[in-house]
Short mmCIF file of C-alpha atoms in Angstrom, two decimals:
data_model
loop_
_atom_site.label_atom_id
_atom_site.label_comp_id
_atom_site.label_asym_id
_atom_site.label_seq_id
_atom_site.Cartn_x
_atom_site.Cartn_y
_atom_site.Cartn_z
CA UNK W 1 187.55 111.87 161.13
CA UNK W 2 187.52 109.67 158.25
CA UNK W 3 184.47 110.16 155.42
CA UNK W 4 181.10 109.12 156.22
CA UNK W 5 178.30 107.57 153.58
CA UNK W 6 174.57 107.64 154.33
CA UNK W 7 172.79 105.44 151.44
CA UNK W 8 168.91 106.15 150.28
CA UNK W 9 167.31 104.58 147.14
CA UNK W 10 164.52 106.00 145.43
CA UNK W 11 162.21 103.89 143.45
CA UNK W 12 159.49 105.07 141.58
CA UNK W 13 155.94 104.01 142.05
CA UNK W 14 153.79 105.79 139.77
CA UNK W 15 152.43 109.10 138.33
CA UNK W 16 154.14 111.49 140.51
CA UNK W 17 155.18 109.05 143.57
CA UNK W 18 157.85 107.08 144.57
CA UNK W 19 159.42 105.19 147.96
CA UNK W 20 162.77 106.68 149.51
CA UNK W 21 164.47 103.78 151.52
CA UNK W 22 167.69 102.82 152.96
CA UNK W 23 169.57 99.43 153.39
CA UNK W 24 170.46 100.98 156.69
CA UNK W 25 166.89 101.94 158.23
CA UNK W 26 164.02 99.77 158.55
CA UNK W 27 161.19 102.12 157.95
CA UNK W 28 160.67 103.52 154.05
CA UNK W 29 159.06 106.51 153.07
CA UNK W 30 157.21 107.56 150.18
CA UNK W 31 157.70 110.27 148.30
CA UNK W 32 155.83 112.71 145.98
CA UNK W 33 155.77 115.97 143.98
CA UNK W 34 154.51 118.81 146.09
CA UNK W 35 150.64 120.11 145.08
CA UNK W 36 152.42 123.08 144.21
CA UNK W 37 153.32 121.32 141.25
CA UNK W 38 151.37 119.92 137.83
CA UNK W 39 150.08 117.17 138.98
CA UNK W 40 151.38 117.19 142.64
CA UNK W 41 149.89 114.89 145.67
CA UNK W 42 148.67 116.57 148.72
CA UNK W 43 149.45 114.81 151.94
CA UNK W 44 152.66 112.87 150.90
CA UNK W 45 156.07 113.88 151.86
CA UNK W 46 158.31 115.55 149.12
CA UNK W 47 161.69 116.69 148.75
CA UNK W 48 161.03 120.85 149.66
CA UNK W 49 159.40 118.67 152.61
CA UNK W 50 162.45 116.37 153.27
CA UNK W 51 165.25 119.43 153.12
CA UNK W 52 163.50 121.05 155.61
CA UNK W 53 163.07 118.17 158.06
CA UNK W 54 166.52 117.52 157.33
CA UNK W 55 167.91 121.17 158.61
CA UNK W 56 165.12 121.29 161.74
CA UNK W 57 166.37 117.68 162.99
CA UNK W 58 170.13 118.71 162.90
CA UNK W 59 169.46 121.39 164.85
CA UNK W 60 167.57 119.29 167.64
CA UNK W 61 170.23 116.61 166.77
CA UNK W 62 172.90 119.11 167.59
CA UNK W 63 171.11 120.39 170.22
CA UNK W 64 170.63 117.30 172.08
CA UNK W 65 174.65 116.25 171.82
CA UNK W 66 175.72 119.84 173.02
CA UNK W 67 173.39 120.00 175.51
CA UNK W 68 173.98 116.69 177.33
CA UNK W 69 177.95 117.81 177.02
CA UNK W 70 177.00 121.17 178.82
CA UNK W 71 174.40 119.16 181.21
CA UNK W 72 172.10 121.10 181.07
CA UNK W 73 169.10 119.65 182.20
CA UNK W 74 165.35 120.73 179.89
CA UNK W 75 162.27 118.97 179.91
CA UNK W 76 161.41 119.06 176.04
CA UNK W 77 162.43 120.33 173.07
CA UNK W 78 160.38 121.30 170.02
CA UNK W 79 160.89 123.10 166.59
CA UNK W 80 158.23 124.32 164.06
CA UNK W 81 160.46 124.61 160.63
CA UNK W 82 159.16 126.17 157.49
CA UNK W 83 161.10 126.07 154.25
CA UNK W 84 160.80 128.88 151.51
CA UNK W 85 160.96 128.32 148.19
CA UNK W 86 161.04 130.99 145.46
CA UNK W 87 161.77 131.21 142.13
CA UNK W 88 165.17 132.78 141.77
CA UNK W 89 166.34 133.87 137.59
CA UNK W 90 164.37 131.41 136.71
CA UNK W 91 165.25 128.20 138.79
CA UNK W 92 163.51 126.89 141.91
CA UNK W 93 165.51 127.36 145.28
CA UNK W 94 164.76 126.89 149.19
CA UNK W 95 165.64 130.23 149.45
CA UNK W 96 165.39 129.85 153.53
CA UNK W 97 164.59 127.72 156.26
CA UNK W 98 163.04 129.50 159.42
CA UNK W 99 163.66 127.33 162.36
CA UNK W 100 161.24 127.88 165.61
CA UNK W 101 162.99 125.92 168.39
CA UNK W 102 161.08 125.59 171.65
CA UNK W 103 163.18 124.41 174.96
CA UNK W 104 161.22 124.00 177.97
CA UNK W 105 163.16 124.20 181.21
CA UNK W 106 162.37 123.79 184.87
CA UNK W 107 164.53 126.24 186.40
CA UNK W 108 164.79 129.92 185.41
CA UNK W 109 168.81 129.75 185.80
CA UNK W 110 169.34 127.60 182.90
CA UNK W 111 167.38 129.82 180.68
CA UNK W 112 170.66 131.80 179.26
CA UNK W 113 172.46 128.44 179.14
CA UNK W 114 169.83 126.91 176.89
CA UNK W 115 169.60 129.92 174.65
CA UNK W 116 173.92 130.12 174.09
CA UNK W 117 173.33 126.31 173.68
CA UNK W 118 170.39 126.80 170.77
CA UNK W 119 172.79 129.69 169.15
CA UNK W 120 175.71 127.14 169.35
CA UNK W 121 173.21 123.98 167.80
CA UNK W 122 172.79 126.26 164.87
CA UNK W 123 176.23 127.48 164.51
CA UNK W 124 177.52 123.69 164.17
CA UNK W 125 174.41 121.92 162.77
CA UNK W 126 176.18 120.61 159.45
CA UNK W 127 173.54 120.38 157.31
CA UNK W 128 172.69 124.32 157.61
CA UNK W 129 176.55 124.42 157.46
CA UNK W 130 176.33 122.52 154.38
CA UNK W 131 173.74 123.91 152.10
CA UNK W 132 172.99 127.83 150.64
CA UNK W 133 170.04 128.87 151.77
CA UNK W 134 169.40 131.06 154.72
CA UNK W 135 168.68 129.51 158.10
CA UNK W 136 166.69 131.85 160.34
CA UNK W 137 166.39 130.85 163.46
CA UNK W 138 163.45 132.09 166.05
CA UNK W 139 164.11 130.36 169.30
CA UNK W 140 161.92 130.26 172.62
CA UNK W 141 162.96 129.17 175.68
CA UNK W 142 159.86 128.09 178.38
CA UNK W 143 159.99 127.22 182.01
CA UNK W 144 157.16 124.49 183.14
#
């Protein structure tokens, strides 16, 4: 498979905001410093905010293609994510990302099926693949 590109521009706004956008998505989002932070914004997204979306919708991502491949049939899928980040000699790092997937399924027999599909989402999800910190995942399988 040949390279793939995925394009987002940042602008900045003012004092510690800005507006993440994409020639190839319609919707932009803004952006701040965490309140974490001197002189961080409470209730906008940031980047620790952003890296952990962006491993938590791989996996359901991942998830979703594997799943439809193995047909197995759920009725939802969920996942609480919560990144850490720690000071590590002296630099900041998103140390790990704890990953609490939910799959609700109608019939009991498909429960082991959905949780070796979850184990295989995160084995393959390429943006865990792709960055350093640890991914723990926590997963929960319901029946409705």
């Amino acid at each position: 498979m040949e390279a793939h590109y995925y394009n987002v521009n940042i602008s900045w706004k003012n004092e510690r905001k800005g507006e993440m956008s994409s020639p190839e998505l319609l919707q932009s989002i803004e952006i701040a410093t965490p309140p974490q932070f001197p002189k961080g914004i409470e209730g906008i997204w940031s980047p620790e905010h952003l890296f952990t979306a962006a491993v938590s919708s791989c996996l359901m991502t991942t998830f979703l293609a594997i799943a439809e491949n193995s047909k197995l049939e759920f009725e939802n899928f969920e996942c609480k994510s919560k990144g850490k980040l720690e000071q590590v000699e002296g630099k900041f790092l998103m140390i790990e990302v704890i990953l609490e997937p939910v799959v609700t399924i109608k019939d009991e027999s498909d429960r082991e099926k959905a949780e070796k599909i979850l184990q295989k989402s995160e084995a393959n999800c390429l943006i865990s693949n792709s960055v350093k910190s640890k991914i723990t995942m926590i997963p929960q399988i319901k029946l409705t």
